[in-house]
mmCIF file of C-alpha atoms in Angstrom:
data_model
loop_
_atom_site.group_PDB
_atom_site.id
_atom_site.type_symbol
_atom_site.label_atom_id
_atom_site.label_comp_id
_atom_site.label_asym_id
_atom_site.label_seq_id
_atom_site.Cartn_x
_atom_site.Cartn_y
_atom_site.Cartn_z
ATOM 1 C CA MET A 30 -31.749 -89.033 -176.702
ATOM 2 C CA ASN A 31 -34.148 -92.030 -176.087
ATOM 3 C CA PHE A 32 -34.638 -92.874 -172.392
ATOM 4 C CA LYS A 33 -35.820 -95.867 -172.980
ATOM 5 C CA ASP A 34 -32.392 -96.973 -174.378
ATOM 6 C CA LYS A 35 -30.864 -98.861 -171.401
ATOM 7 C CA ARG A 36 -27.795 -97.173 -170.529
ATOM 8 C CA PRO A 37 -24.207 -98.654 -168.947
ATOM 9 C CA ILE A 38 -24.295 -96.779 -164.919
ATOM 10 C CA GLU A 39 -21.000 -95.451 -166.184
ATOM 11 C CA ASP A 40 -23.134 -93.322 -168.341
ATOM 12 C CA THR A 41 -25.696 -92.424 -165.549
ATOM 13 C CA ILE A 42 -23.121 -91.247 -163.025
ATOM 14 C CA GLU A 43 -21.200 -89.413 -166.069
ATOM 15 C CA CYS A 44 -24.847 -87.749 -166.322
ATOM 16 C CA ILE A 45 -25.291 -87.275 -162.041
ATOM 17 C CA GLU A 46 -21.957 -86.148 -161.901
ATOM 18 C CA ALA A 47 -21.745 -83.327 -164.359
ATOM 19 C CA LEU A 48 -25.571 -81.911 -162.861
ATOM 20 C CA ALA A 49 -23.685 -82.093 -159.539
ATOM 21 C CA GLU A 50 -21.099 -80.235 -160.725
ATOM 22 C CA ILE A 51 -23.963 -77.330 -162.254
ATOM 23 C CA VAL A 52 -25.166 -77.199 -159.182
ATOM 24 C CA LYS A 53 -21.995 -76.290 -157.565
ATOM 25 C CA LYS A 54 -20.809 -73.882 -160.375
ATOM 26 C CA ASN A 55 -24.018 -71.861 -160.832
ATOM 27 C CA ASP A 56 -24.907 -72.219 -156.902
ATOM 28 C CA LEU A 57 -28.712 -73.553 -157.005
ATOM 29 C CA GLY A 58 -30.477 -74.328 -154.473
ATOM 30 C CA LYS A 59 -31.917 -77.924 -155.752
ATOM 31 C CA LEU A 60 -31.616 -79.427 -158.844
ATOM 32 C CA LYS A 61 -34.420 -82.086 -159.755
ATOM 33 C CA VAL A 62 -34.709 -84.717 -163.027
ATOM 34 C CA SER A 63 -37.585 -87.184 -163.329
ATOM 35 C CA LEU A 64 -37.090 -89.488 -165.662
ATOM 36 C CA GLU A 65 -39.647 -92.408 -166.692
ATOM 37 C CA ASP A 66 -37.855 -94.871 -164.191
ATOM 38 C CA MET A 67 -35.879 -92.915 -162.097
ATOM 39 C CA ASP A 68 -35.963 -89.788 -159.968
ATOM 40 C CA ILE A 69 -32.942 -87.625 -159.106
ATOM 41 C CA VAL A 70 -32.042 -84.585 -156.782
ATOM 42 C CA ILE A 71 -29.421 -83.176 -156.446
ATOM 43 C CA GLU A 72 -28.538 -80.183 -153.731
ATOM 44 C CA GLY A 73 -27.065 -77.766 -153.850
ATOM 45 C CA ARG A 74 -25.260 -75.288 -151.414
ATOM 46 C CA ASN A 75 -28.184 -73.430 -150.329
ATOM 47 C CA SER A 76 -30.759 -75.717 -150.635
ATOM 48 C CA SER A 77 -33.413 -73.481 -148.275
ATOM 49 C CA PRO A 78 -36.758 -73.724 -149.948
ATOM 50 C CA ALA A 79 -37.819 -70.599 -151.417
ATOM 51 C CA PRO A 80 -40.459 -67.864 -150.037
ATOM 52 C CA ALA A 81 -43.801 -68.040 -151.354
ATOM 53 C CA PRO A 82 -45.682 -65.096 -152.117
ATOM 54 C CA ALA A 83 -48.176 -63.755 -149.384
ATOM 55 C CA THR A 84 -51.145 -64.718 -151.461
ATOM 56 C CA ALA A 85 -51.846 -66.151 -154.905
ATOM 57 C CA ALA A 86 -53.896 -63.595 -155.716
ATOM 58 C CA ALA A 87 -51.033 -61.163 -154.684
ATOM 59 C CA ALA A 88 -48.629 -62.895 -157.757
ATOM 60 C CA VAL A 89 -51.378 -62.394 -160.513
ATOM 61 C CA ALA A 90 -51.821 -59.285 -159.840
ATOM 62 C CA ILE A 91 -47.980 -58.490 -160.902
ATOM 63 C CA ALA A 92 -47.439 -60.365 -163.133
ATOM 64 C CA PRO A 93 -49.939 -58.368 -166.097
ATOM 65 C CA GLN A 94 -48.078 -54.916 -164.406
ATOM 66 C CA LYS A 95 -44.794 -56.999 -165.724
ATOM 67 C CA ALA A 96 -45.626 -57.773 -168.890
ATOM 68 C CA GLU A 97 -47.357 -54.769 -170.233
ATOM 69 C CA VAL A 98 -44.026 -52.539 -169.367
ATOM 70 C CA SER A 99 -41.433 -54.583 -170.349
ATOM 71 C CA ALA A 100 -43.297 -55.607 -173.861
ATOM 72 C CA ALA A 101 -43.834 -51.641 -174.070
ATOM 73 C CA GLU A 102 -40.350 -51.356 -173.614
ATOM 74 C CA GLU A 103 -39.058 -53.524 -175.877
ATOM 75 C CA THR A 104 -39.118 -53.472 -180.119
ATOM 76 C CA GLY A 105 -36.944 -55.816 -181.931
ATOM 77 C CA ASN A 106 -36.011 -59.552 -181.668
ATOM 78 C CA ILE A 107 -34.630 -61.346 -178.415
ATOM 79 C CA VAL A 108 -32.258 -63.518 -178.927
ATOM 80 C CA THR A 109 -32.670 -66.718 -175.894
ATOM 81 C CA SER A 110 -29.986 -68.894 -174.537
ATOM 82 C CA PRO A 111 -31.283 -72.334 -176.236
ATOM 83 C CA ILE A 112 -29.333 -73.798 -173.387
ATOM 84 C CA ILE A 113 -28.856 -73.977 -169.810
ATOM 85 C CA GLY A 114 -25.111 -72.961 -169.077
ATOM 86 C CA THR A 115 -22.316 -70.000 -168.636
ATOM 87 C CA PHE A 116 -22.403 -66.736 -171.042
ATOM 88 C CA TYR A 117 -19.036 -65.267 -172.443
ATOM 89 C CA THR A 118 -18.031 -62.360 -174.779
ATOM 90 C CA SER A 119 -15.535 -63.628 -176.829
ATOM 91 C CA PRO A 120 -13.919 -66.617 -177.885
ATOM 92 C CA ALA A 121 -11.560 -66.258 -175.130
ATOM 93 C CA PRO A 122 -10.492 -63.826 -173.100
ATOM 94 C CA ASP A 123 -7.798 -61.381 -174.193
ATOM 95 C CA LYS A 124 -10.187 -61.707 -177.537
ATOM 96 C CA PRO A 125 -12.803 -58.605 -178.608
ATOM 97 C CA PRO A 126 -16.091 -59.383 -177.686
ATOM 98 C CA PHE A 127 -18.838 -60.512 -180.918
ATOM 99 C CA VAL A 128 -20.711 -57.462 -180.213
ATOM 100 C CA LYS A 129 -21.960 -55.020 -178.461
ATOM 101 C CA VAL A 130 -24.700 -52.424 -177.904
ATOM 102 C CA GLY A 131 -24.675 -50.605 -181.506
ATOM 103 C CA ASP A 132 -23.771 -53.543 -184.005
ATOM 104 C CA THR A 133 -25.223 -54.135 -187.134
ATOM 105 C CA ILE A 134 -25.223 -57.784 -187.577
ATOM 106 C CA SER A 135 -26.468 -60.451 -190.049
ATOM 107 C CA ALA A 136 -28.840 -63.674 -188.960
ATOM 108 C CA GLY A 137 -25.958 -66.143 -188.590
ATOM 109 C CA ASP A 138 -23.920 -63.741 -187.183
ATOM 110 C CA VAL A 139 -22.233 -65.624 -184.072
ATOM 111 C CA VAL A 140 -22.955 -63.958 -180.856
ATOM 112 C CA CYS A 141 -21.855 -65.040 -178.313
ATOM 113 C CA ILE A 142 -20.711 -68.054 -176.312
ATOM 114 C CA ILE A 143 -22.752 -70.240 -174.114
ATOM 115 C CA GLU A 144 -20.768 -73.220 -171.979
ATOM 116 C CA SER A 145 -22.503 -76.529 -170.565
ATOM 117 C CA MET A 146 -20.915 -79.724 -169.680
ATOM 118 C CA LYS A 147 -17.461 -78.350 -170.409
ATOM 119 C CA LEU A 148 -18.363 -77.260 -174.207
ATOM 120 C CA MET A 149 -18.238 -74.419 -175.535
ATOM 121 C CA ASN A 150 -21.418 -73.623 -177.370
ATOM 122 C CA GLU A 151 -21.284 -70.577 -180.244
ATOM 123 C CA ILE A 152 -24.745 -69.177 -180.233
ATOM 124 C CA ASN A 153 -25.956 -67.110 -184.037
ATOM 125 C CA SER A 154 -28.322 -64.735 -184.349
ATOM 126 C CA GLU A 155 -31.055 -66.136 -185.717
ATOM 127 C CA PHE A 156 -32.399 -61.939 -186.518
ATOM 128 C CA GLY A 157 -29.884 -59.233 -188.427
ATOM 129 C CA GLY A 158 -30.282 -55.645 -187.375
ATOM 130 C CA ARG A 159 -28.262 -53.612 -185.027
ATOM 131 C CA VAL A 160 -27.587 -54.881 -181.352
ATOM 132 C CA ALA A 161 -29.757 -52.843 -179.081
ATOM 133 C CA GLU A 162 -29.294 -54.352 -175.396
ATOM 134 C CA ILE A 163 -26.559 -56.538 -173.718
ATOM 135 C CA TYR A 164 -28.795 -58.320 -170.855
ATOM 136 C CA VAL A 165 -26.320 -60.555 -169.583
ATOM 137 C CA ASN A 166 -22.828 -59.781 -167.936
ATOM 138 C CA ASN A 167 -19.165 -61.951 -169.271
ATOM 139 C CA GLY A 168 -19.363 -64.998 -167.135
ATOM 140 C CA ASP A 169 -23.407 -64.539 -166.067
ATOM 141 C CA ALA A 170 -25.222 -68.335 -165.939
ATOM 142 C CA VAL A 171 -28.154 -67.969 -168.323
ATOM 143 C CA GLU A 172 -31.145 -70.519 -168.063
ATOM 144 C CA TYR A 173 -33.270 -71.965 -170.891
ATOM 145 C CA GLY A 174 -35.003 -69.342 -172.854
ATOM 146 C CA GLN A 175 -33.460 -66.678 -170.789
ATOM 147 C CA LYS A 176 -33.109 -62.799 -173.052
ATOM 148 C CA ILE A 177 -30.208 -63.408 -174.128
ATOM 149 C CA MET A 178 -30.336 -59.601 -175.794
ATOM 150 C CA ARG A 179 -32.249 -57.458 -178.287
ATOM 151 C CA ILE A 180 -31.533 -57.636 -182.231
ATOM 152 C CA GLU A 181 -33.245 -53.851 -183.422
#
């Protein structure tokens, strides 16, 4: 979408309402969206500022250790969330999950659904192999780029 094109105020209000719903549904503290000609800030109930690390040096010292551990533990390919939304393992509550740990899948297979702004988005794996690990639970909120599952 090109934000240089002027859109009717109704569309803008609809987008703001959808963002507010995401903040409320995922119990977020604050959401800030910056565009060329406006800033939108939506604060949730728990909008208290997050505690800052004691020192920048402490934060830097911790980060490399975590990266080394996770790289050593994880082998295979990681499927990540392409959007923000709610993760669902099956097409409906009464249906079996798309995949389970241990299942063999092919590239292009649907592995989950992520609901975003009341749209159900089927997520396809880019990789074939065996599902080694699923990182999120049914109904969990997921962020863009968050790890969903590991395929070996």
